[in-house]
Short mmCIF file of C-alpha atoms and ligand atoms in Angstrom, two decimals:
data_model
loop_
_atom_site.label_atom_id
_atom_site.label_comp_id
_atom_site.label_asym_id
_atom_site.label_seq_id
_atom_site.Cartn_x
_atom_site.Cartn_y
_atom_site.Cartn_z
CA UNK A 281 14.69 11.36 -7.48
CA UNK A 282 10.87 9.98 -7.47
CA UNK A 283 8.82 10.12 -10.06
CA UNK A 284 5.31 9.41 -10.87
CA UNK A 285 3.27 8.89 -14.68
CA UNK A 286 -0.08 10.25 -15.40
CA UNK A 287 -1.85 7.68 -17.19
CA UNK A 288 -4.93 9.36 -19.63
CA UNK A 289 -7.23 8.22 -21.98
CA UNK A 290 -5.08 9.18 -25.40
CA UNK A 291 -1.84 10.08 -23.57
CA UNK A 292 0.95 9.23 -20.80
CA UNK A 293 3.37 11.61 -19.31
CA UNK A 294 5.91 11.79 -16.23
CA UNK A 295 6.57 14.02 -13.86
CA UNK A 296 10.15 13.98 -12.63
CA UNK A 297 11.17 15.71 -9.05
CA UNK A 298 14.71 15.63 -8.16
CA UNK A 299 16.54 18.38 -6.37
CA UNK A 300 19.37 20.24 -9.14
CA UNK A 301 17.24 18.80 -12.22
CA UNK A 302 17.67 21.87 -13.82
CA UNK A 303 21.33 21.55 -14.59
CA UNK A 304 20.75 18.11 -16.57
CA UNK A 305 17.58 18.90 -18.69
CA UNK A 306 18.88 17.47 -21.46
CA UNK A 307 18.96 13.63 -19.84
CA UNK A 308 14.92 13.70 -19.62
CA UNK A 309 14.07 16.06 -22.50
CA UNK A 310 15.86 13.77 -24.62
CA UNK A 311 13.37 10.55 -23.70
CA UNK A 312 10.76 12.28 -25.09
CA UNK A 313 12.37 14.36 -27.95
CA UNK A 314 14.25 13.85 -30.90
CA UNK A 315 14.45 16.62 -32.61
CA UNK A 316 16.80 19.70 -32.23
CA UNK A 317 14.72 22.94 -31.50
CA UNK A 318 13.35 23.97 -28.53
CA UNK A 319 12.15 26.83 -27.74
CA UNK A 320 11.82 28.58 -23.91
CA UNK A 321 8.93 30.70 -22.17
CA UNK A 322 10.04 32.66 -19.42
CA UNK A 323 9.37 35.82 -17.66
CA UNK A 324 11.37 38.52 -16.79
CA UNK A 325 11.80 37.15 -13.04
CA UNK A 326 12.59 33.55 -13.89
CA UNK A 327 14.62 35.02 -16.79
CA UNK A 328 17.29 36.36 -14.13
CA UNK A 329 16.99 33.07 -12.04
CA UNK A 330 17.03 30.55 -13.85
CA UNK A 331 17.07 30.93 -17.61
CA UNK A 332 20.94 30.64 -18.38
CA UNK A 333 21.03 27.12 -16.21
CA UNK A 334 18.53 26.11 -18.74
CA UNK A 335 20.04 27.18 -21.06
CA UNK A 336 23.53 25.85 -20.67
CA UNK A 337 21.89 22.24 -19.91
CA UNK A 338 20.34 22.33 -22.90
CA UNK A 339 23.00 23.61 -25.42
CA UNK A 340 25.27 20.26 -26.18
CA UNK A 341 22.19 18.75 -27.25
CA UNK A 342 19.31 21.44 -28.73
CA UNK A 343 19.33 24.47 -30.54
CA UNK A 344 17.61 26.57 -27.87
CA UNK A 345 15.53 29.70 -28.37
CA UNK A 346 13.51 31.78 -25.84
CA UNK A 347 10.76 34.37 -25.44
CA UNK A 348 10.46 35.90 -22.37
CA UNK A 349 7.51 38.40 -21.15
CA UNK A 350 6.67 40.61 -18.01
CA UNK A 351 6.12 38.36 -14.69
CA UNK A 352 2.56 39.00 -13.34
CA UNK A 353 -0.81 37.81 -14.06
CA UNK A 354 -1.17 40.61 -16.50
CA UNK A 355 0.70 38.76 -18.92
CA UNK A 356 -1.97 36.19 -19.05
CA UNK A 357 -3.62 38.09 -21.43
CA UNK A 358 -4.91 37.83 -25.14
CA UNK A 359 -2.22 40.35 -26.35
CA UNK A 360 0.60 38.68 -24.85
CA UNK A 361 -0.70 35.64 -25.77
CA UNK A 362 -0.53 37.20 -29.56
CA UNK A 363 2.98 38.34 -28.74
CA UNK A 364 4.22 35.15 -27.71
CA UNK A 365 2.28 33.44 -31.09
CA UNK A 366 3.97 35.94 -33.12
CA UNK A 367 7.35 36.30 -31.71
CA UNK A 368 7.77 32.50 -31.74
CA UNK A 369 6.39 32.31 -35.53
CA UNK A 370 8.89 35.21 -36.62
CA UNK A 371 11.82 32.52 -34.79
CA UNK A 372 10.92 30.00 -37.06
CA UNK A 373 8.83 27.55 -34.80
CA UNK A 374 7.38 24.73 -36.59
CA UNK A 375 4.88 21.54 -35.40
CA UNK A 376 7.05 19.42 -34.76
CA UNK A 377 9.09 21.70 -32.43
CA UNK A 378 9.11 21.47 -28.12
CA UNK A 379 8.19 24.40 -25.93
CA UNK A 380 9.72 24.52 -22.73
CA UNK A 381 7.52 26.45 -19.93
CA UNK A 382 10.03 28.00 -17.60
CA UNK A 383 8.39 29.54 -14.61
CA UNK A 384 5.02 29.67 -12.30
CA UNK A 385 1.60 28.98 -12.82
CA UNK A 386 1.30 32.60 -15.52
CA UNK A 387 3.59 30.83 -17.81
CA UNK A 388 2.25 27.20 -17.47
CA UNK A 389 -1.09 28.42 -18.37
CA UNK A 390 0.01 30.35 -20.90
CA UNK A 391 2.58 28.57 -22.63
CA UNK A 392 0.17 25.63 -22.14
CA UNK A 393 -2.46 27.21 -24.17
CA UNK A 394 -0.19 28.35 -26.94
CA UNK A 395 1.25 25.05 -27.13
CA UNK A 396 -2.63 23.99 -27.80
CA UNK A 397 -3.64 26.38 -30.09
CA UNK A 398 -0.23 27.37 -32.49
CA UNK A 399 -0.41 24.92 -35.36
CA UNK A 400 -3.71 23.29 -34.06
CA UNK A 401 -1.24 21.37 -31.30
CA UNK A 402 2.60 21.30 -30.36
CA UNK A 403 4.07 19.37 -28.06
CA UNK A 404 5.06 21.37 -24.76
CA UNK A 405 7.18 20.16 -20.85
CA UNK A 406 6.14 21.95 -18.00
CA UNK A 407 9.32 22.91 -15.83
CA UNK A 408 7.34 24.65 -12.78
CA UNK A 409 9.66 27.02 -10.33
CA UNK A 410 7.08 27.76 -7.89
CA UNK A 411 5.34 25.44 -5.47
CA UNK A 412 2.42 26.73 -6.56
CA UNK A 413 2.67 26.00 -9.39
CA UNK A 414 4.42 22.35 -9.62
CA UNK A 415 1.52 21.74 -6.83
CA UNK A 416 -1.22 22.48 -8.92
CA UNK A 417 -1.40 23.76 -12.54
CA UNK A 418 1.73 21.99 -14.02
CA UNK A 419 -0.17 18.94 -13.90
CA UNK A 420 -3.22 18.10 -15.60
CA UNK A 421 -3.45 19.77 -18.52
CA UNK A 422 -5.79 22.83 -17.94
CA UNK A 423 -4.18 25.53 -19.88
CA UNK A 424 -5.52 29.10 -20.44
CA UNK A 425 -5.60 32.96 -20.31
CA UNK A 426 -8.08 35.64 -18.37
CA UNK A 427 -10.20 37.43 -20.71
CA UNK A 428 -13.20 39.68 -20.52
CA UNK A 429 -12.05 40.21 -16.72
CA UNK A 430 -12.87 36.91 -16.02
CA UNK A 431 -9.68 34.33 -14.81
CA UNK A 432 -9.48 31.10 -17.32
CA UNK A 433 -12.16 31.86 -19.78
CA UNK A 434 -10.29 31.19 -22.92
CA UNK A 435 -8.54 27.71 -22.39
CA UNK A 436 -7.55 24.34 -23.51
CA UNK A 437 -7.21 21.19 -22.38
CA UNK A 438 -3.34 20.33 -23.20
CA UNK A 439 -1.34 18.00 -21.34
CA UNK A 440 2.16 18.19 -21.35
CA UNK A 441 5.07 15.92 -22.65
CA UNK A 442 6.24 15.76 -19.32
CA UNK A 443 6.70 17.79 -16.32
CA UNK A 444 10.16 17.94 -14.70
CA UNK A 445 9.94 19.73 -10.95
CA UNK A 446 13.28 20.60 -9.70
CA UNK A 447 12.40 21.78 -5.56
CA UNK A 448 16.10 23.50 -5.32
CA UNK A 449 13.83 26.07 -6.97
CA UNK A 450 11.80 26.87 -3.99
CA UNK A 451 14.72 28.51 -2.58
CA UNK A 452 14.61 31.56 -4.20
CA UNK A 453 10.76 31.70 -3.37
CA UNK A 454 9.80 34.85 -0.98
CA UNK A 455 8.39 33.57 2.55
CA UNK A 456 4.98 34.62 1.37
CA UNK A 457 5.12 33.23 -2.46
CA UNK A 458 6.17 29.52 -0.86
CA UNK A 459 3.19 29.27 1.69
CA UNK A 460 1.05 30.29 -0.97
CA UNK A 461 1.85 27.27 -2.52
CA UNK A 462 2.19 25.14 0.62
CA UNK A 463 -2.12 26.33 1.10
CA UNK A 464 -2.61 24.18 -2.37
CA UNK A 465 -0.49 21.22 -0.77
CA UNK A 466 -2.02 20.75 2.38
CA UNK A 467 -5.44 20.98 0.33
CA UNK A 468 -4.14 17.77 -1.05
CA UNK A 469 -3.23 16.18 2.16
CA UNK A 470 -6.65 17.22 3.22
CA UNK A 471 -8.19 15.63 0.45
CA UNK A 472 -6.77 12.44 0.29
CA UNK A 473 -3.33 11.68 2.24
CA UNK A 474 -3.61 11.97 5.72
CA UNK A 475 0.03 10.62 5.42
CA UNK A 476 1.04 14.06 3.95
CA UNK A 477 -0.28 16.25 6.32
CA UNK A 478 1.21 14.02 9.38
CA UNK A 479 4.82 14.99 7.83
CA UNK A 480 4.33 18.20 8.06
CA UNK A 481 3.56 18.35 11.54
CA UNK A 482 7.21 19.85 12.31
CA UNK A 483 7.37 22.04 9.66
CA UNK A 484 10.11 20.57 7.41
CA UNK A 485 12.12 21.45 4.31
CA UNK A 486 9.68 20.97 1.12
CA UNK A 487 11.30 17.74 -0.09
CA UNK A 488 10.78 15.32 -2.98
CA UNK A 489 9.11 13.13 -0.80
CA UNK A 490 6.51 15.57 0.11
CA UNK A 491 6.52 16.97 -3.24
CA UNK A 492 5.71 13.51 -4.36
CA UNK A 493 2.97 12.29 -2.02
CA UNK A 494 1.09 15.70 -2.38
CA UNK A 495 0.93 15.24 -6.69
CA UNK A 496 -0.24 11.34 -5.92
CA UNK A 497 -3.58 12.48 -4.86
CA UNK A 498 -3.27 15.19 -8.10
CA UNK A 499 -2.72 12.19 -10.44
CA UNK A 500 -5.59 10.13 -8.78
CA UNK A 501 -8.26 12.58 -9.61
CA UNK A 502 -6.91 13.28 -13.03
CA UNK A 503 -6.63 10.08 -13.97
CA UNK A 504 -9.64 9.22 -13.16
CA UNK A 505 -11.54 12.39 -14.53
CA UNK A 506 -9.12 14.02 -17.33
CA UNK A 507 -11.99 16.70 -18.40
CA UNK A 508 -12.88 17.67 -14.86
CA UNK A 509 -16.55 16.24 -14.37
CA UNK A 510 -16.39 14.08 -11.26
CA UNK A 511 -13.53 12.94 -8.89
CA UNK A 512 -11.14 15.84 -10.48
CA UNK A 513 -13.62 18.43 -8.88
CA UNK A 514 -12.14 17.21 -5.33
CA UNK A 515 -9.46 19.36 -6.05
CA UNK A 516 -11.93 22.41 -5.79
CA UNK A 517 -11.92 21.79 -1.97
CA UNK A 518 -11.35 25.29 -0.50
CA UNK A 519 -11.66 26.81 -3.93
CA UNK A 520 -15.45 27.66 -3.67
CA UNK A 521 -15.44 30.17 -0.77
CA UNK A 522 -11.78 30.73 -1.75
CA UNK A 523 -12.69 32.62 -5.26
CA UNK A 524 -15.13 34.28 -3.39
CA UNK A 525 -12.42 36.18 -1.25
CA UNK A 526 -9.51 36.05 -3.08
CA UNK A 527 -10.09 39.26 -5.52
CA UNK A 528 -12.01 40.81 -3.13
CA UNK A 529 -9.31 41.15 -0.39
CA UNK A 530 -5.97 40.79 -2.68
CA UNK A 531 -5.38 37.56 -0.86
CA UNK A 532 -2.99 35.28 -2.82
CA UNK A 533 -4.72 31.87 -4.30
CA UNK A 534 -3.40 29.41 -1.73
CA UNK A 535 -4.03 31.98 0.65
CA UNK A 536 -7.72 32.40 -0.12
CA UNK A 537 -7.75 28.12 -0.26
CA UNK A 538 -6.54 28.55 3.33
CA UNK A 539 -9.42 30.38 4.31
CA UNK A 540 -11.89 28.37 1.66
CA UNK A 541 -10.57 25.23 3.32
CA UNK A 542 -11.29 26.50 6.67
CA UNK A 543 -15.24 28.25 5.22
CA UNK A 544 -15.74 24.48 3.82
CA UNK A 545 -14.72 22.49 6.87
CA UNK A 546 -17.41 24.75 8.81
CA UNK A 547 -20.69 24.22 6.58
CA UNK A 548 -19.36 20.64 6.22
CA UNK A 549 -20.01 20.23 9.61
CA UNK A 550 -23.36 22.30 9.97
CA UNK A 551 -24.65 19.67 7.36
CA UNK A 552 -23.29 17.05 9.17
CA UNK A 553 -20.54 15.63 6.47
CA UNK A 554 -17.44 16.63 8.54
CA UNK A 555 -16.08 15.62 10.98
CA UNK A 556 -15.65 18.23 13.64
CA UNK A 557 -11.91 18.00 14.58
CA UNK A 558 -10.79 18.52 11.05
CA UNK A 559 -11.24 22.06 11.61
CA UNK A 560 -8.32 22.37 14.44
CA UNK A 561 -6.27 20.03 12.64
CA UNK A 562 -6.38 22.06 9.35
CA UNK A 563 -6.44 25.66 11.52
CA UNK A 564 -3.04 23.86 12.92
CA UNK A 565 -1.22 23.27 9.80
CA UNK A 566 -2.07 26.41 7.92
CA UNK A 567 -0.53 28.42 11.12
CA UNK A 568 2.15 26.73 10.67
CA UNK A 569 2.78 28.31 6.97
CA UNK A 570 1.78 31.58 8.35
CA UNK A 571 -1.41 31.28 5.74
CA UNK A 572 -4.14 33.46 6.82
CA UNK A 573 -7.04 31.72 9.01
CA UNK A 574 -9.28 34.98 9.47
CA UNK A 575 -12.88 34.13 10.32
CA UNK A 576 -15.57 34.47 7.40
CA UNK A 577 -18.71 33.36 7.80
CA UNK A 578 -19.25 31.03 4.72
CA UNK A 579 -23.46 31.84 4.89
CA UNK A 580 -22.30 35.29 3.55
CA UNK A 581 -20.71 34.39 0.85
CA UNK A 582 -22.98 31.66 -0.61
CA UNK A 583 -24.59 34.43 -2.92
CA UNK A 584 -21.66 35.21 -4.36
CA UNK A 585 -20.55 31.52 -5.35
CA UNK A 586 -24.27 31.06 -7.65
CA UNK A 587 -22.79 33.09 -9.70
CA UNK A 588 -19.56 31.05 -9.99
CA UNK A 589 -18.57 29.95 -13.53
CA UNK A 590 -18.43 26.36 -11.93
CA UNK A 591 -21.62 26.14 -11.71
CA UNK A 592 -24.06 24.28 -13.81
CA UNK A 593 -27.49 24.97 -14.06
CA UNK A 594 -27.78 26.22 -10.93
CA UNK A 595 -26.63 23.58 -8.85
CA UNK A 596 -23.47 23.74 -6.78
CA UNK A 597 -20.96 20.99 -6.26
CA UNK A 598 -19.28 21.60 -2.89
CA UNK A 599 -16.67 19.60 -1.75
CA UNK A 600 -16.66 18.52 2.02
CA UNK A 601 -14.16 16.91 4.33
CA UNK A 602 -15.67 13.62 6.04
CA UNK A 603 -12.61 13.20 7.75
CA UNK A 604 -8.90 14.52 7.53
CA UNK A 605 -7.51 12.80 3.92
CA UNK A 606 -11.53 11.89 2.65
CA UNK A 607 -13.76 14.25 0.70
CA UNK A 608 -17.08 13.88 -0.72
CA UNK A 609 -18.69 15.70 -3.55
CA UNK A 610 -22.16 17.01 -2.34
CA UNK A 611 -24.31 18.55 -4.46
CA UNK A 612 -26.67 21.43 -3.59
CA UNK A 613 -29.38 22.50 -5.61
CA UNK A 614 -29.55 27.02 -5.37
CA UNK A 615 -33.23 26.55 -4.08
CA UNK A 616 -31.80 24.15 -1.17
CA UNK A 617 -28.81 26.73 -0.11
CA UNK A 618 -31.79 29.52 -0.16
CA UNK A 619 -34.19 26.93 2.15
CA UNK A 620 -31.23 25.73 4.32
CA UNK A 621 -28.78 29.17 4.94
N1 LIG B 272 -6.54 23.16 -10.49
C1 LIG B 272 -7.50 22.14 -10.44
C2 LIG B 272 -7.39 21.14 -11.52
O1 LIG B 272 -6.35 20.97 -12.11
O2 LIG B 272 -8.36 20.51 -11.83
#
């Protein structure tokens, strides 16, 4: 087992990663809560996996509920959103009551968000099954639906009463659905454990250990920048050019990061930030996930990224490699990409 605690301003949670967690949910949930009802968001994919484990390792100890709604980023909409609201409201859920987020990032988000919003605030833990997922949006707080065909426009910052990561999960993960996780991890390695990305140079089982050094460099930038105004913007790193691909060519969203990382690494070094070789060491590692490495040329897509909802009055904060496991946050001005591209 290894676990870490996110220290914030107004709160403290941990994040627990131990390999067949799920059959003894009771042991943590009961640190952190002492009443009797909790209640369960799943989807219909996570339902068939792992929902009666849950379940049974919750019963001796809760009254346990559940919703469950279609798997797919469709269900991060406003009407399931109401669904969920109303479903759980018609089951009797009051303030003081836990939601339990069973599933990927779609039901973190979401449950996240109604968590934040149903009674003003109710406490929620994060149980992530994908590595997406327990990589990324399980921790942190950002919470949220799409709306107005635009991806996290209606959101929250909630953090969670704790987050409990079992990896036996990644298992049942499809080839394709683990590496598109494994694109956010090596981000982190990239960004600030060189450590990390040295153990995976032989390609081994996704283990706590890894698990665990990949969400220290999460925790430091959160930590340090809960609302996502400074050092938490690291985390962006491939995410710039990445969004700029991703819809466009149905790539998955560590898959796009793959090739974001890879668009970064080469303006980085046309400015002169990075450091040349951490292209073929990144280029290396992503092969070895099977993530995609096709060539873009990043000067193409700078257009596209003004018009990126991260962006505030029309400057863009990029995030550069100096070196393998060091980033910098440079900021360019739209007037200075126009001179300079
Ligand atoms: N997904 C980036 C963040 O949590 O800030």
């Amino acid at each position: 087992m290894r676990q870490l605690e996110i220290k914030l301003s107004n709160s403290a949670y941990k994040i627990i990663i131990e390999d067949g967690l799920l059959s003894h949910l009771s042991f943590y949930i009961k640190e952190i809560y002492k009443n009797k009802k909790i209640y369960i968001l799943t989807d219909d994919k996570v339902e068939g996996l792992y929902l009666n484990q849950a379940l049974d390792s919750l019963r001796n100890d809760f009254d346990v509920d559940y919703v469950v709604i279609p798997n797919g980023e469709e269900s991060k909409s406003i009407s399931t959103y109401a669904s969920v609201c109303e479903q759980l409201i018609e089951k009797g859920i009051k303030r003081n009551h836990l939601l339990l987020a069973l599933g990927g990032g779609v039901i973190g988000d979401l449950c996240g968000f109604v968590a934040a919003t149903l009674y003003r605030g109710i406490p929620y833990v994060g149980i992530p099954t994908s590595l997406l997922s327990q990589m990324d949006s399980s921790i942190g707080g950002k919470t949220g639906i799409d709306f107005a065909g635009r991806k996290n426009i209606l959101g929250a910052f909630k953090q969670p009463s704790m987050v409990l990561i079992d990896p036996k999960t990644l298992d049942t993960l499809d080839e394709r659905e683990f590496n598109n996780g494994m694109g956010e991890l090596i981000k982190h390695g990239a960004i600030g454990n060189y450590k990390l990305l040295k153990m995976l140079d032989n390609k081994p089982k996704i283990t706590e250990d890894i698990i665990y050094e990949s969400l220290t460099v999460k925790k430091r930038v959160v930590e340090l920048d809960e609302f996502d105004l400074k050092e938490r913007m690291t985390l962006n790193f491939g995410h710039t050019f990445g969004h700029a691909i991703e819809l466009k060519y149905g790539y998955k969203h560590g898959e796009a990061v793959a090739i974001g990382m890879l668009m970064a690494i080469n303006m980085g070094v046309d400015l002169g930030v990075t450091d040349k070789s951490c292209y073929n060491d990144i280029l290396k590692v992503l092969k070895l996930y099977n993530l995609p490495i096709e060539h873009y040329d990043y000067k193409e897509y700078l257009k596209d990224i003004l018009f990126d909802k991260k962006n505030i009055a029309g400057t863009i904060n990029f995030i550069f490699l100096t070196e393998l496991g060091k980033c910098v946050i440079y900021k360019l001005t739209e007037e200075e990409i126009k001179e300079r591209f």
